[in-house]
Amino acid sequence: MTGVRTATMPHALDDPRAARMAGRELLSLALIDSRNALLARLAQAEDAAAAQPSALPAVLRLALEAGAWQERWISRHPQRQRGEEADPGGPLLAGIEPALGRWLDAEGVPPDAAAVRAYLADTLELTLGLLERCAETVQGLYFFRLALLHEDRLGEAIAERLGSGAPPARVARAPLWLPARRWTLGSAPDGGLVPHNERWAHEVALPEFEIDAQAVTWRQFVEFAEDGGYDRRECWTEAGWAWLRQDGRRAPRGVAQLAGGAVREHGSQLRRVPAAQPVVHVTRYEAEAWCRWAGRRLPSEPEWELAAATAASRGFVWGDVFEWVAGGARAYPACGPPGAGCLDPIPPPGTAGTLRGASFATRRRWHHPKARRFAPPQADAPFCGFRSCAP
């Protein structure tokens, strides 16, 4: 490796385009970096086990998934060089840990943290060894690129499970007005990793619109709650009202109090949340209700993506929380069937909503304006929030 390339590697580890285009060298460094971050999350869970004993088994299983996925699609799969064209139902080579299935069973007893670390060390060694010999082609690198995305997401999921960290507080900015234009929604093939749910790029026409410069904050959400938002039927969609009545929700997940400001549960303690932080752990139902109360609406996917890709210089801030957008989860035109190992298959119609952007717990290399996630509208475990548009 030359000195110039060594000097640029740390920057490339955080670069969203570099992560998608990564070859063997960058992938090797990134996979090691991702595994170190996952192990740090595991250590954090062990430290928190005294206050949150119920969280540790789930965290251990999430950590195990990193090695299990790499075994399933890389070290055990004879067709790994075929990439997404590999046969998902084809025969697999023997795994290195006979007890893995029992460890991953949610009803069973997971191994101790030392056994998890040993398994993760062995699987990473296998992955890196095979990476050294793989073809540097789209298909040859496909599972290794997906493995990096998958492991980084597991680290994020552990942070969500532990409730660790928080989005930054932001100085309030005025909404932005964007002119009418045509926009290319989705991603085009470019030799890198293109997640299935971003396929394929297609033009859409957008009228002019106004969109918040940043996600809705706790200060704004508390006003909704104090104005009786959780009791006002006119603020809620039919599905949202039915969910609210069934769930008995009076505040977003983990919030003990909204009167006079948000107070969140943190382990066995209660902590007041800075009013300028983005609201987090809200369902899409709650996001829609706030928008109706405020005389606003959720942005569409094209509106959100256009603003994220073009309006940063004007103060558009994203990446603090995942953001709900309008409409249900859907495939783009000509998406085609998912390939082997797909992490984001398109959900059945009417079962999920779409989250755009990234959260403070998402590794910087995945802060990509084209990225999409899917979740049921009642989901509140992710670090999800929202912003609004003019009606």
Coordinates of C-alpha atoms in Angstrom, one line a residue:
M1 CA 0.0 0.0 0.0
T2 CA 1.4 3.4 -0.9
G3 CA 1.7 6.3 1.5
V4 CA -1.0 8.3 -0.4
R5 CA -3.5 5.5 -0.2
T6 CA -2.8 4.9 3.5
A7 CA -3.4 8.6 4.2
T8 CA -6.8 8.6 2.4
M9 CA -8.1 5.3 4.0
P10 CA -9.4 6.8 7.3
H11 CA -11.4 9.3 5.3
A12 CA -12.7 6.6 3.0
L13 CA -14.0 4.6 5.9
D14 CA -16.6 7.3 6.5
D15 CA -17.3 8.1 2.9
P16 CA -20.8 6.9 1.8
R17 CA -19.8 6.6 -1.9
A18 CA -16.5 4.8 -1.0
A19 CA -18.4 2.3 1.1
R20 CA -20.6 1.3 -1.8
M21 CA -17.8 1.2 -4.2
A22 CA -15.2 -0.4 -1.9
G23 CA -12.8 -2.9 -3.3
R24 CA -10.9 -5.6 -1.4
E25 CA -8.5 -3.3 0.5
L26 CA -11.0 -0.8 1.8
L27 CA -13.5 -3.6 2.6
S28 CA -10.9 -5.4 4.7
L29 CA -10.2 -2.3 6.7
A30 CA -13.9 -1.4 7.0
L31 CA -14.9 -4.9 8.1
I32 CA -12.3 -4.8 10.8
D33 CA -13.5 -1.4 11.8
S34 CA -17.1 -2.5 11.9
R35 CA -16.2 -5.6 14.0
N36 CA -14.3 -3.4 16.5
A37 CA -17.3 -1.1 16.8
L38 CA -19.6 -4.1 17.3
L39 CA -17.4 -5.5 20.1
A40 CA -17.4 -2.1 21.7
R41 CA -21.2 -2.1 21.7
L42 CA -21.1 -5.6 23.3
A43 CA -18.8 -4.4 26.0
Q44 CA -21.2 -1.5 26.6
A45 CA -24.1 -4.0 27.0
E46 CA -22.1 -6.0 29.5
D47 CA -21.4 -2.8 31.6
A48 CA -25.1 -2.0 31.5
A49 CA -26.2 -5.5 32.4
A50 CA -26.6 -4.6 36.1
A51 CA -29.2 -2.0 35.3
Q52 CA -30.6 -3.7 32.2
P53 CA -30.1 -7.4 32.7
S54 CA -32.9 -8.3 30.2
A55 CA -31.1 -6.5 27.4
L56 CA -27.9 -8.6 27.4
P57 CA -29.3 -11.9 25.9
A58 CA -30.8 -9.9 23.0
V59 CA -27.5 -8.0 22.4
L60 CA -25.5 -11.3 22.4
R61 CA -27.8 -12.7 19.7
L62 CA -27.5 -9.5 17.7
A63 CA -23.7 -9.7 17.9
L64 CA -23.8 -13.4 16.9
E65 CA -25.9 -12.5 13.8
A66 CA -22.8 -10.7 12.4
G67 CA -20.8 -13.9 12.2
A68 CA -23.7 -16.1 11.3
W69 CA -24.6 -13.9 8.3
Q70 CA -21.0 -13.9 7.0
E71 CA -20.9 -17.7 7.4
R72 CA -24.2 -18.2 5.6
W73 CA -23.4 -16.1 2.6
I74 CA -19.5 -16.1 2.4
S75 CA -17.6 -18.9 4.1
R76 CA -20.3 -21.6 3.8
H77 CA -21.8 -20.7 0.4
P78 CA -20.0 -22.4 -2.5
Q79 CA -21.7 -19.9 -4.9
R80 CA -20.5 -16.7 -3.2
Q81 CA -18.6 -15.5 -6.3
R82 CA -22.0 -15.4 -8.2
G83 CA -23.1 -12.6 -5.8
E84 CA -26.8 -11.9 -5.8
E85 CA -27.2 -14.5 -8.5
A86 CA -26.2 -17.2 -6.0
D87 CA -28.9 -19.8 -5.2
P88 CA -30.3 -18.9 -1.8
G89 CA -31.5 -22.5 -1.3
G90 CA -28.4 -24.2 -2.5
P91 CA -26.4 -26.6 -0.2
L92 CA -24.0 -25.0 2.3
L93 CA -20.7 -26.1 3.7
A94 CA -20.4 -27.1 7.3
G95 CA -20.3 -24.3 9.9
I96 CA -17.6 -23.8 12.5
E97 CA -20.0 -23.7 15.5
P98 CA -22.4 -26.6 15.9
A99 CA -24.3 -24.8 18.7
L100 CA -25.0 -21.7 16.6
G101 CA -28.6 -22.5 15.9
R102 CA -29.3 -23.1 19.6
W103 CA -27.5 -19.9 20.6
L104 CA -29.6 -17.8 18.2
D105 CA -32.9 -19.4 19.4
A106 CA -34.8 -16.6 21.1
E107 CA -36.3 -19.2 23.5
G108 CA -32.9 -20.7 24.4
V109 CA -30.0 -19.6 26.5
P110 CA -27.3 -17.6 24.6
P111 CA -23.6 -18.3 25.1
D112 CA -21.6 -16.0 27.4
A113 CA -19.9 -13.0 25.9
A114 CA -16.5 -14.7 25.7
A115 CA -17.9 -17.5 23.5
V116 CA -19.6 -14.8 21.3
R117 CA -16.3 -13.0 20.9
A118 CA -14.4 -16.2 20.0
Y119 CA -17.0 -17.0 17.4
L120 CA -16.9 -13.5 15.9
A121 CA -13.1 -13.7 15.8
D122 CA -13.2 -17.0 13.9
T123 CA -15.8 -15.9 11.4
L124 CA -14.1 -12.6 10.6
E125 CA -10.8 -14.4 10.0
L126 CA -12.6 -16.6 7.5
T127 CA -14.3 -13.7 5.8
L128 CA -11.1 -11.7 5.5
G129 CA -9.2 -14.7 4.1
L130 CA -11.8 -15.2 1.4
L131 CA -12.0 -11.5 0.6
E132 CA -8.3 -11.5 -0.2
R133 CA -8.9 -14.1 -3.0
C134 CA -12.3 -12.9 -4.4
A135 CA -12.7 -11.3 -7.8
E136 CA -12.9 -7.5 -7.7
T137 CA -16.1 -7.4 -9.6
V138 CA -19.6 -6.3 -8.7
Q139 CA -20.7 -10.0 -8.1
G140 CA -17.4 -11.1 -6.5
L141 CA -17.6 -8.2 -4.0
Y142 CA -21.4 -8.3 -3.5
F143 CA -21.6 -10.3 -0.3
F144 CA -18.6 -8.6 1.3
R145 CA -20.1 -5.2 0.7
L146 CA -23.4 -6.4 2.1
A147 CA -21.6 -8.0 5.1
L148 CA -20.3 -4.5 6.0
L149 CA -23.7 -2.9 5.7
H150 CA -25.3 -5.8 7.7
E151 CA -22.8 -5.6 10.5
D152 CA -22.9 -1.8 10.8
R153 CA -26.7 -2.1 11.1
L154 CA -26.3 -4.7 13.9
G155 CA -24.2 -2.2 15.8
E156 CA -26.9 0.4 15.3
A157 CA -29.6 -2.1 16.5
I158 CA -27.6 -2.8 19.7
A159 CA -27.5 1.0 20.3
E160 CA -31.3 1.1 19.9
R161 CA -31.7 -1.8 22.2
L162 CA -29.6 -0.2 24.9
G163 CA -31.0 3.3 24.3
S164 CA -27.5 4.7 24.2
G165 CA -26.8 8.1 22.8
A166 CA -29.0 10.9 21.6
P167 CA -29.3 13.1 18.5
P168 CA -27.7 16.6 18.8
A169 CA -29.7 19.6 19.7
R170 CA -30.1 22.1 16.8
V171 CA -30.7 25.8 16.5
A172 CA -34.0 26.4 14.9
R173 CA -34.0 27.2 11.2
A174 CA -36.8 28.5 9.0
P175 CA -38.4 26.1 6.5
L176 CA -37.0 26.0 3.0
W177 CA -38.8 26.6 -0.2
L178 CA -37.7 24.5 -3.2
P179 CA -38.8 25.3 -6.7
A180 CA -40.6 22.8 -9.1
R181 CA -38.3 20.5 -11.0
R182 CA -37.7 17.0 -12.3
W183 CA -35.7 14.7 -10.0
T184 CA -34.1 11.3 -10.4
L185 CA -35.4 9.2 -7.6
G186 CA -33.5 6.1 -6.7
S187 CA -30.0 4.8 -7.7
A188 CA -28.5 3.8 -11.0
P189 CA -26.0 0.9 -11.5
D190 CA -22.5 2.2 -11.1
G191 CA -20.3 -0.8 -10.3
G192 CA -21.0 -0.5 -6.6
L193 CA -23.5 -1.8 -4.1
V194 CA -27.0 -0.7 -5.0
P195 CA -29.5 -2.0 -2.3
H196 CA -32.5 -3.7 -3.8
N197 CA -34.9 -1.1 -2.5
E198 CA -33.1 1.8 -4.3
R199 CA -33.5 0.1 -7.7
W200 CA -33.8 1.7 -10.1
A201 CA -33.3 5.4 -10.9
H202 CA -36.3 7.0 -12.5
E203 CA -37.5 10.6 -13.1
V204 CA -40.3 12.2 -11.2
A205 CA -41.8 15.6 -11.6
L206 CA -42.1 17.7 -8.4
P207 CA -44.1 20.9 -7.9
E208 CA -42.6 23.6 -5.7
F209 CA -42.9 22.8 -2.0
E210 CA -41.8 24.0 1.5
I211 CA -40.0 21.6 3.8
D212 CA -38.6 21.9 7.4
A213 CA -34.9 22.5 7.5
Q214 CA -34.5 20.0 10.3
A215 CA -36.4 17.3 12.1
V216 CA -39.3 18.2 14.5
T217 CA -38.0 18.8 18.0
W218 CA -39.2 17.8 21.5
R219 CA -40.2 21.5 22.0
Q220 CA -42.6 21.2 19.1
F221 CA -43.9 17.8 20.0
V222 CA -44.5 18.8 23.6
E223 CA -46.8 21.6 22.3
F224 CA -48.8 19.0 20.5
A225 CA -49.2 16.8 23.6
E226 CA -50.0 19.7 25.9
D227 CA -52.7 20.8 23.4
G228 CA -54.4 17.4 23.9
G229 CA -52.9 15.9 20.7
Y230 CA -53.2 12.3 22.0
D231 CA -56.9 12.8 22.7
R232 CA -58.0 14.7 19.6
R233 CA -59.5 12.3 17.1
E234 CA -59.3 14.8 14.2
C235 CA -55.4 14.7 14.4
W236 CA -55.2 11.0 13.7
T237 CA -55.7 8.8 10.7
E238 CA -58.2 6.0 11.0
A239 CA -55.4 3.4 11.4
G240 CA -53.5 5.7 13.8
W241 CA -56.5 6.2 16.0
A242 CA -57.2 2.5 16.2
W243 CA -53.6 1.8 17.1
L244 CA -53.7 4.6 19.8
R245 CA -56.8 3.2 21.4
Q246 CA -55.4 -0.3 21.5
D247 CA -51.9 0.7 22.6
G248 CA -53.0 3.3 25.2
R249 CA -50.1 5.5 24.1
R250 CA -49.7 8.9 25.8
A251 CA -46.2 9.7 24.6
P252 CA -43.4 8.4 22.4
R253 CA -41.6 5.2 23.4
G254 CA -39.6 5.5 26.6
V255 CA -41.0 8.9 27.5
A256 CA -42.4 9.2 31.1
Q257 CA -43.7 12.7 30.9
L258 CA -44.4 15.4 28.3
A259 CA -46.1 18.1 30.4
G260 CA -43.6 21.0 30.7
G261 CA -41.0 19.2 28.6
A262 CA -40.0 15.7 27.7
V263 CA -38.7 13.4 30.4
R264 CA -37.2 10.1 29.2
E265 CA -36.5 6.8 31.0
H266 CA -32.8 6.0 31.1
G267 CA -32.3 2.7 32.8
S268 CA -33.6 3.2 36.4
Q269 CA -33.4 7.0 36.1
L270 CA -35.5 9.8 34.6
R271 CA -33.8 12.5 32.6
R272 CA -35.1 15.7 31.0
V273 CA -34.5 15.8 27.3
P274 CA -33.1 19.0 25.7
A275 CA -36.0 20.7 24.0
A276 CA -34.0 21.4 20.9
Q277 CA -33.2 17.7 20.2
P278 CA -35.2 16.0 17.5
V279 CA -38.1 13.9 18.8
V280 CA -37.2 10.2 18.6
H281 CA -38.8 6.8 18.9
V282 CA -42.1 8.0 17.4
T283 CA -44.3 5.9 15.2
R284 CA -45.5 7.0 11.8
Y285 CA -49.0 7.4 13.4
E286 CA -47.6 9.9 15.9
A287 CA -45.7 11.7 13.1
E288 CA -48.9 12.0 11.0
A289 CA -50.9 13.2 14.0
W290 CA -48.4 15.9 14.8
C291 CA -48.5 17.1 11.2
R292 CA -52.3 17.3 11.1
W293 CA -52.3 19.2 14.4
A294 CA -49.8 21.6 13.0
G295 CA -51.6 22.0 9.7
R296 CA -48.6 20.4 7.9
R297 CA -47.9 17.0 6.3
L298 CA -45.1 14.5 6.0
P299 CA -42.9 14.9 2.9
S300 CA -43.1 12.5 0.1
E301 CA -40.0 10.4 -0.7
P302 CA -39.0 12.5 -3.8
E303 CA -39.4 15.7 -1.8
W304 CA -37.3 14.4 1.0
E305 CA -34.6 13.0 -1.3
L306 CA -34.4 16.1 -3.4
A307 CA -33.9 18.3 -0.3
A308 CA -31.3 16.0 1.2
A309 CA -29.3 15.9 -2.0
T310 CA -29.5 19.5 -3.0
A311 CA -30.3 21.8 0.0
A312 CA -27.5 21.2 2.5
S313 CA -25.9 24.5 1.6
R314 CA -29.2 26.3 2.4
G315 CA -29.4 24.7 5.9
F316 CA -31.2 21.4 5.3
V317 CA -29.9 19.0 8.0
W318 CA -30.5 15.3 8.0
G319 CA -28.9 12.2 9.6
D320 CA -29.9 13.0 13.2
V321 CA -32.8 10.6 13.2
F322 CA -34.4 8.3 10.6
E323 CA -37.4 10.2 9.2
W324 CA -40.9 8.9 8.3
V325 CA -42.1 10.0 4.9
A326 CA -45.6 9.8 3.4
G327 CA -47.0 6.8 1.7
G328 CA -46.4 3.1 2.2
A329 CA -43.3 1.1 1.4
R330 CA -43.2 0.3 -2.3
A331 CA -40.9 -0.9 -5.0
Y332 CA -39.5 1.5 -7.6
P333 CA -40.3 0.8 -11.3
A334 CA -38.3 -2.1 -12.8
C335 CA -37.0 -3.0 -9.4
G336 CA -37.1 -6.7 -10.2
P337 CA -36.9 -9.6 -7.7
P338 CA -34.5 -9.4 -4.7
G339 CA -31.2 -11.1 -5.1
A340 CA -29.5 -13.5 -2.7
G341 CA -28.8 -12.0 0.8
C342 CA -31.1 -9.0 0.2
L343 CA -31.3 -7.0 3.4
D344 CA -34.3 -4.8 2.4
P345 CA -36.9 -6.8 0.4
I346 CA -40.0 -4.8 -0.5
P347 CA -42.7 -5.6 2.1
P348 CA -46.2 -6.7 1.1
P349 CA -48.5 -3.7 0.2
G350 CA -50.0 -2.0 3.2
T351 CA -47.8 -3.5 5.8
A352 CA -45.0 -0.9 6.2
G353 CA -43.9 2.6 5.9
T354 CA -40.7 4.1 4.7
L355 CA -37.9 5.8 6.7
R356 CA -35.4 8.0 4.9
G357 CA -32.0 9.2 5.9
A358 CA -29.9 7.9 8.9
S359 CA -29.7 8.4 12.6
F360 CA -26.9 9.6 14.9
A361 CA -26.1 5.9 15.6
T362 CA -25.7 5.1 11.9
R363 CA -22.1 4.8 10.7
R364 CA -21.2 7.8 8.6
R365 CA -20.4 5.6 5.6
W366 CA -24.1 4.8 5.3
H367 CA -25.4 8.4 5.4
H368 CA -26.5 8.3 1.8
P369 CA -29.4 10.5 0.5
K370 CA -30.7 7.6 -1.6
A371 CA -30.9 5.1 1.3
R372 CA -34.3 3.7 2.3
R373 CA -35.5 1.6 5.2
F374 CA -38.9 0.0 5.8
A375 CA -40.8 -0.5 9.1
P376 CA -44.4 -1.1 10.2
P377 CA -46.1 2.2 10.9
Q378 CA -46.3 1.3 14.6
A379 CA -42.6 0.7 14.9
D380 CA -40.9 2.9 17.5
A381 CA -37.7 0.9 18.4
P382 CA -35.5 2.6 15.8
F383 CA -34.1 6.1 16.3
C384 CA -36.9 7.5 14.1
G385 CA -38.4 11.0 13.9
F386 CA -39.8 13.1 11.2
R387 CA -40.0 16.6 9.6
S388 CA -42.9 18.3 7.9
C389 CA -43.9 20.1 4.7
A390 CA -46.5 22.8 4.0
P391 CA -49.9 21.3 3.1

